XYZ file of C-alpha atoms in Angstrom:
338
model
C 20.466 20.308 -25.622
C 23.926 20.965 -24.534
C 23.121 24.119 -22.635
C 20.500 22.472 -20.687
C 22.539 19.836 -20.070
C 25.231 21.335 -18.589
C 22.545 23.872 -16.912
C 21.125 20.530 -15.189
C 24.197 19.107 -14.240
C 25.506 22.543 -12.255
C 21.231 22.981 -10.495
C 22.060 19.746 -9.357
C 25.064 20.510 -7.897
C 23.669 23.848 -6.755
C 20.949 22.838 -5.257
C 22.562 19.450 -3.261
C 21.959 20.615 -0.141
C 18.210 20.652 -0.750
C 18.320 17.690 -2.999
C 20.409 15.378 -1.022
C 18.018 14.967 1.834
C 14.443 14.278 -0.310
C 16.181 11.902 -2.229
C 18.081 10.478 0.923
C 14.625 10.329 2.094
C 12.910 8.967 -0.684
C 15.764 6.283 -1.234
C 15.194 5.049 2.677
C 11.180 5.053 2.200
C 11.371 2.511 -1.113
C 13.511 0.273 1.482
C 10.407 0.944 3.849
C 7.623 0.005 1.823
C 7.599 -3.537 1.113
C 7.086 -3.506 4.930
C 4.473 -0.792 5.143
C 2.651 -3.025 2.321
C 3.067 -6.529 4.504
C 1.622 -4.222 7.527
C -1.215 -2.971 5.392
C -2.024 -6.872 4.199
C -2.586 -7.186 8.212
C -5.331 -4.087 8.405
C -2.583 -1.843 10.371
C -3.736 1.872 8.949
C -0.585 3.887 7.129
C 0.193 6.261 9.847
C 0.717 3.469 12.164
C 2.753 1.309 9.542
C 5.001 4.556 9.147
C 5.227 5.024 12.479
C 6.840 1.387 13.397
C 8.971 0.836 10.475
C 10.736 4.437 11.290
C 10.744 3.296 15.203
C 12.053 0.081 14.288
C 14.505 1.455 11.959
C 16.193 4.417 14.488
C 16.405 1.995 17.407
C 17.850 -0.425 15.262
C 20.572 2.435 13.844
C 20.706 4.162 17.460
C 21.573 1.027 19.169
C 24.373 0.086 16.198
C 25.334 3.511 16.785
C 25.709 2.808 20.567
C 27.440 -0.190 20.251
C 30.147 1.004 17.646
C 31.036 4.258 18.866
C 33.826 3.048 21.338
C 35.851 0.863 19.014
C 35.095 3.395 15.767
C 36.753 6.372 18.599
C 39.242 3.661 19.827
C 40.781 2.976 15.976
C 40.405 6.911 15.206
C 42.980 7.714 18.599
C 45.049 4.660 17.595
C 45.581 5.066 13.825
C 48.621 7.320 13.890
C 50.341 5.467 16.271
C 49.575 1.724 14.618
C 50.337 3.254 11.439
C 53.831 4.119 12.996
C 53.941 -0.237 13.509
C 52.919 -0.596 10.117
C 55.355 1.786 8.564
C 58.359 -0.715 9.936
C 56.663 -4.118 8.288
C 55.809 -2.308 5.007
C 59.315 -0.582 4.434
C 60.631 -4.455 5.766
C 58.748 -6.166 2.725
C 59.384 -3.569 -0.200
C 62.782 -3.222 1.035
C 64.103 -4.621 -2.148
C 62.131 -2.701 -4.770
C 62.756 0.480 -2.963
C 66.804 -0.269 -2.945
C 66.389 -0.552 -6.416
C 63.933 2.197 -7.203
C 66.256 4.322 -5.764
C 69.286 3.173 -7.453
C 67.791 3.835 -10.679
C 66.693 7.161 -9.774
C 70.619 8.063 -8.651
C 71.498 6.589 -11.561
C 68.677 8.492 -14.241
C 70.382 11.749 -12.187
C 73.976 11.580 -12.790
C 73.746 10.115 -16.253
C 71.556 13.538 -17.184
C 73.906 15.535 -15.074
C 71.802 16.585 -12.329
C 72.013 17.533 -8.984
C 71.622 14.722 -6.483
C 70.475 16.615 -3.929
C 67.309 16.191 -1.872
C 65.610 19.367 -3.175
C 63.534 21.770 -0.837
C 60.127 20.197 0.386
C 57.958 23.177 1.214
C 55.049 22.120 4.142
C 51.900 24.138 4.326
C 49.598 24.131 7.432
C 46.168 24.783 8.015
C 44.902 26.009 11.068
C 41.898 24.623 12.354
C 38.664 27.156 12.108
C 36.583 26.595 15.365
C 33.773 28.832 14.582
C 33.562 26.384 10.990
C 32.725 23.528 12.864
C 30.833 25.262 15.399
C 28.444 26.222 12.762
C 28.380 23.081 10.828
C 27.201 20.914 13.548
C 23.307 22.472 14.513
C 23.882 22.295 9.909
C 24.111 18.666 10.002
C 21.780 17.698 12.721
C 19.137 19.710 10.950
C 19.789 17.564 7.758
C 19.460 14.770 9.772
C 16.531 15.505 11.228
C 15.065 16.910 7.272
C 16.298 13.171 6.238
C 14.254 11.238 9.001
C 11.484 13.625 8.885
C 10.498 13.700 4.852
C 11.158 9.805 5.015
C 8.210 9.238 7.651
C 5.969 12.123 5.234
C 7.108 10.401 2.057
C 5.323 6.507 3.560
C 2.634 8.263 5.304
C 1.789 10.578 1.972
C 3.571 9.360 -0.908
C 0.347 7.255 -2.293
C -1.931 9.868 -1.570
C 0.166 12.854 -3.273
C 0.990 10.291 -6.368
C -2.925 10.099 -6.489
C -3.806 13.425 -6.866
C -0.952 13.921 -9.022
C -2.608 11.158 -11.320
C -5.366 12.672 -11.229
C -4.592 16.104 -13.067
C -4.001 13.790 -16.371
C -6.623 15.091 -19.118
C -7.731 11.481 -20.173
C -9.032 8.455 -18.299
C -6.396 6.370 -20.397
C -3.623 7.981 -19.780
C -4.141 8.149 -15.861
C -4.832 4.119 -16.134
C -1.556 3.738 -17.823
C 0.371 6.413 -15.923
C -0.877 4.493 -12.412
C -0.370 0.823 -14.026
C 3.362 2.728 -14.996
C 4.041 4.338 -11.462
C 2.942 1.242 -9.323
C 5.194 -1.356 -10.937
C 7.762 1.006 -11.056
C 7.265 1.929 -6.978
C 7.131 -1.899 -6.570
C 9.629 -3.067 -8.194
C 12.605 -0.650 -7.460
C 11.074 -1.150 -3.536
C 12.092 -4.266 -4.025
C 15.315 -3.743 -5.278
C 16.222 -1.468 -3.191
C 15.278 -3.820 0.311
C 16.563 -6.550 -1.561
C 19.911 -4.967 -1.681
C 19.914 -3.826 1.644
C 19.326 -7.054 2.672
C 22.129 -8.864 1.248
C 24.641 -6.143 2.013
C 23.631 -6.764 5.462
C 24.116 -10.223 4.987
C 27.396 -9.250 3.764
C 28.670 -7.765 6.688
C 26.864 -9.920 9.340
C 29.007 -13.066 7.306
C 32.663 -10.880 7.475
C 31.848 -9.917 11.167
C 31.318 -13.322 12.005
C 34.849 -14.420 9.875
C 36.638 -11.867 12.066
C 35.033 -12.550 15.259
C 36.453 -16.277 14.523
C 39.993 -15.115 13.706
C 39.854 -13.812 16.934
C 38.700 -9.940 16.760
C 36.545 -8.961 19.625
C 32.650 -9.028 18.782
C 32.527 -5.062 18.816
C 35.398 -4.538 16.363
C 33.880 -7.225 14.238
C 30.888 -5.794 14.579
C 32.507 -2.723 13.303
C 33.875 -3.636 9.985
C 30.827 -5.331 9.719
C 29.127 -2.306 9.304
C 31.644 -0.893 6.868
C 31.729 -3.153 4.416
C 27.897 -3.308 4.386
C 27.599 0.234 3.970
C 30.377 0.263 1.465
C 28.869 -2.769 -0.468
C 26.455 0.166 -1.845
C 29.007 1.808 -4.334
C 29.484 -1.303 -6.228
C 33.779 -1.255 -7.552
C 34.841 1.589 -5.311
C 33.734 0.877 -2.054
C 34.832 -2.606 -2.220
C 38.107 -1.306 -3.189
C 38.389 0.926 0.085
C 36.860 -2.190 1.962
C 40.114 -4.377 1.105
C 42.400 -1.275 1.493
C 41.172 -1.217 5.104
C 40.872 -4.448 5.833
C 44.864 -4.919 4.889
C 45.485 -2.576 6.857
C 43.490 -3.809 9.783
C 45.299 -6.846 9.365
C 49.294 -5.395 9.459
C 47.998 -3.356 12.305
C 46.593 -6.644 14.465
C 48.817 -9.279 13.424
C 52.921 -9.499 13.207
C 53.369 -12.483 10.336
C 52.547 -11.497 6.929
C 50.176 -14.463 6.347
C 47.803 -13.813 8.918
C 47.779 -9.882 8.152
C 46.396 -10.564 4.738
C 43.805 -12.922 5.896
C 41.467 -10.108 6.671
C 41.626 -8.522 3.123
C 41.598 -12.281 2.039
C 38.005 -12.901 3.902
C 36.940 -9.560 2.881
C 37.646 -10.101 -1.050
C 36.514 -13.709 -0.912
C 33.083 -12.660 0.428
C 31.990 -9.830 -1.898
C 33.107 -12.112 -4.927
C 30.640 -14.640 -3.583
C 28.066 -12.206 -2.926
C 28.629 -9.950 -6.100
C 29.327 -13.394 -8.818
C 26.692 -15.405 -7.203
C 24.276 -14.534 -4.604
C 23.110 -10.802 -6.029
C 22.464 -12.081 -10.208
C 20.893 -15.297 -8.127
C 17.979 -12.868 -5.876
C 18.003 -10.161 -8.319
C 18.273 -11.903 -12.353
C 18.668 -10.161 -15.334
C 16.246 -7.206 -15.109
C 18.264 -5.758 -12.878
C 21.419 -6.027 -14.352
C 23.381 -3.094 -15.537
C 26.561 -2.602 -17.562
C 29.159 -2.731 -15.705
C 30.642 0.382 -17.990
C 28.164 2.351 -17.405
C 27.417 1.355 -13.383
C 31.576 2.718 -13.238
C 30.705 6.016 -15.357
C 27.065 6.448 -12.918
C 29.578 6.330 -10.110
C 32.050 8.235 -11.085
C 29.588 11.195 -11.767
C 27.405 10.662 -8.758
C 30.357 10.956 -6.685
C 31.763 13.979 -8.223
C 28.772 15.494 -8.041
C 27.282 14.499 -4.672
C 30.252 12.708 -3.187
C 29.248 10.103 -0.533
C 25.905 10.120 -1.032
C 26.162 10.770 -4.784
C 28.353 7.068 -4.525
C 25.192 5.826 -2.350
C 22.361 7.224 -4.590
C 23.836 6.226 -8.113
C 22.786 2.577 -8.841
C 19.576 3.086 -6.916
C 18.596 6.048 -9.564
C 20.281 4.247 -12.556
C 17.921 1.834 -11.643
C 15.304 3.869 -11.712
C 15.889 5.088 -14.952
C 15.923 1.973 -16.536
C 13.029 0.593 -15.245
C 10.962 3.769 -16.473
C 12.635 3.763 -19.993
C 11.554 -0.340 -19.810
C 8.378 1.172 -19.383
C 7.616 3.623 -21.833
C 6.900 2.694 -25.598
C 9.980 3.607 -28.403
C 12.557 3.951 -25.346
C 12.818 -0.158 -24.638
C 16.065 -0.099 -26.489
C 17.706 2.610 -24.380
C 16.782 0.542 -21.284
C 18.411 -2.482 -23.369
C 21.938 -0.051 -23.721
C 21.897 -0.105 -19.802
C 22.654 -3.857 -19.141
């Protein structure tokens, strides 16, 4: 058991580059098929379903894309130089700590008879490998296109391949129970999964909005937006990084102290709101999971997979619990998740 444990854990991170995109795939086609089934409920065959829902959903993404790029390249060309403004107020506001940090530093030195001294910093560079990201790029664009192009085959042919599949089972029984299994299962983490989606959205369409009323123009608002709905899906970290930014938007846009924080303030305020209250409220309890073990899922996922390993980890600790819910003798496992 421990071997193949440990021989599981390193195929997986062998094998990310082919994993990565079917299961990027298969994560964005659950968040597609509550729609596809609405559009089947109005006699619109598969293929066409497929076909809107992934229209709908890169014009949608290309148009956010379009209408974020200049203020995302704006901030990445201004950062170093803001951050040279923000170096000033934050050295201004732990002035007294660091006095005293210091002190007892100079202090800790000459009582143990050491050198005071600033000793020898050694700086290594890097130079930058233009032939890496050269080749990288046509890399990337052809994940891409994988990721977009098993996610239309996985709505158009996922019933039909889960069919078949059903259908090498040896006994009528067991194929009745496997599809009875696989369709609540499919349904139900669909749902999830859209649900989600939806209320991260909802997320950062309410802190966009906050911003946009403090003043920030609609594009840059429109821009964090976007980040904290994205990072909304790595539950603990991401809104960690979302208030780390947003305090920093803040020094970097305002000059009082008070109004800097407000940002982080809005930001914080909002995902306790949406994580205490609004998420148990849509979702309930048979979705809940341990907050331990959501932390451990995350902290693995993004070892392994980083990114999209932080992405893909409640979604498939999800999964998991709803099939061990499922199966006879393994309720109590599923029970150890919440």
């Amino acid at each position: 058991m421990v071997l193949a444990t440990l021989a599981l854990g390193y195929t997986l991170w062998a094998a990310q580059e082919l994993l990565l995109p079917i299961l990027l795939a298969a994560f964005f086609a659950l968040v597609g098929n509550p729609i596809l089934r609405l559009l089947g409920k109005l006699r619109l065959p598969r293929l066409l379903g497929a076909l809107i829902v992934m229209v709908g959903g890169l014009a949608v993404a290309g148009a956010l894309t379009l209408q974020l790029a200049e203020p995302a390249g704006e901030w990445v060309r201004q950062v170093p130089k803001e951050l040279k403004q923000v170096g000033p107020k934050l050295r201004q506001m732990t002035k007294p700590f660091q006095d005293a940090n210091r002190a007892a530093q100079n202090f800790a030195r000459a009582a143990g008879g050491e050198n005071t001294a600033r000793p020898v910093q050694v700086v290594k560079t890097e130079l930058d490998d233009p032939y890496r990201a050269l080749t990288s790029t046509p890399k990337r664009l052809a994940q891409v296109l994988a990721v977009v192009l098993l996610t239309f085959f996985f709505m158009v042919f996922g019933e039909s391949l889960q069919r078949n599949a059903i259908a090498l089972l040896p006994s009528q029984q067991k194929k009745k129970l496997t599809i009875d299994i696989l369709h609540s299962i499919e349904r139900e983490i669909s749902r999830y999964v859209l649900t989600i989606s939806l209320i991260n959205t909802g997320l950062g369409l309410a802190l966009a909005g906050a911003l946009y009323a403090l003043g920030t123009p609609l594009q840059e608002a429109l821009l964090w937006g976007t980040m904290a709905a994205l990072l909304n899906f790595a539950p603990f970290v991401g809104p960690l990084i979302g208030v780390a930014v947003m305090l920093v938007m803040g020094l970097v846009a305002f000059d009082q102290l008070g109004p800097s924080l407000l940002p982080a303030g809005l930001y914080l305020g909002l995902h306790t709101i949406e994580s205490q209250v609004v998420t148990p409220l849509v979702l309930g309890r048979r979705m809940r999971l341990s907050p331990l073990v959501l932390m451990l899922a995350l902290m693995f996922f993004g070892w392994l997979w980083g990114i999209v390993g932080l992405l893909l980890a409640v979604p498939l600790l999800v999964c998991v619990k709803l099939v061990l819910a499922r199966i006879e003798g393994l309720e109590g496992w599923a029970r150890l998740l919440e």
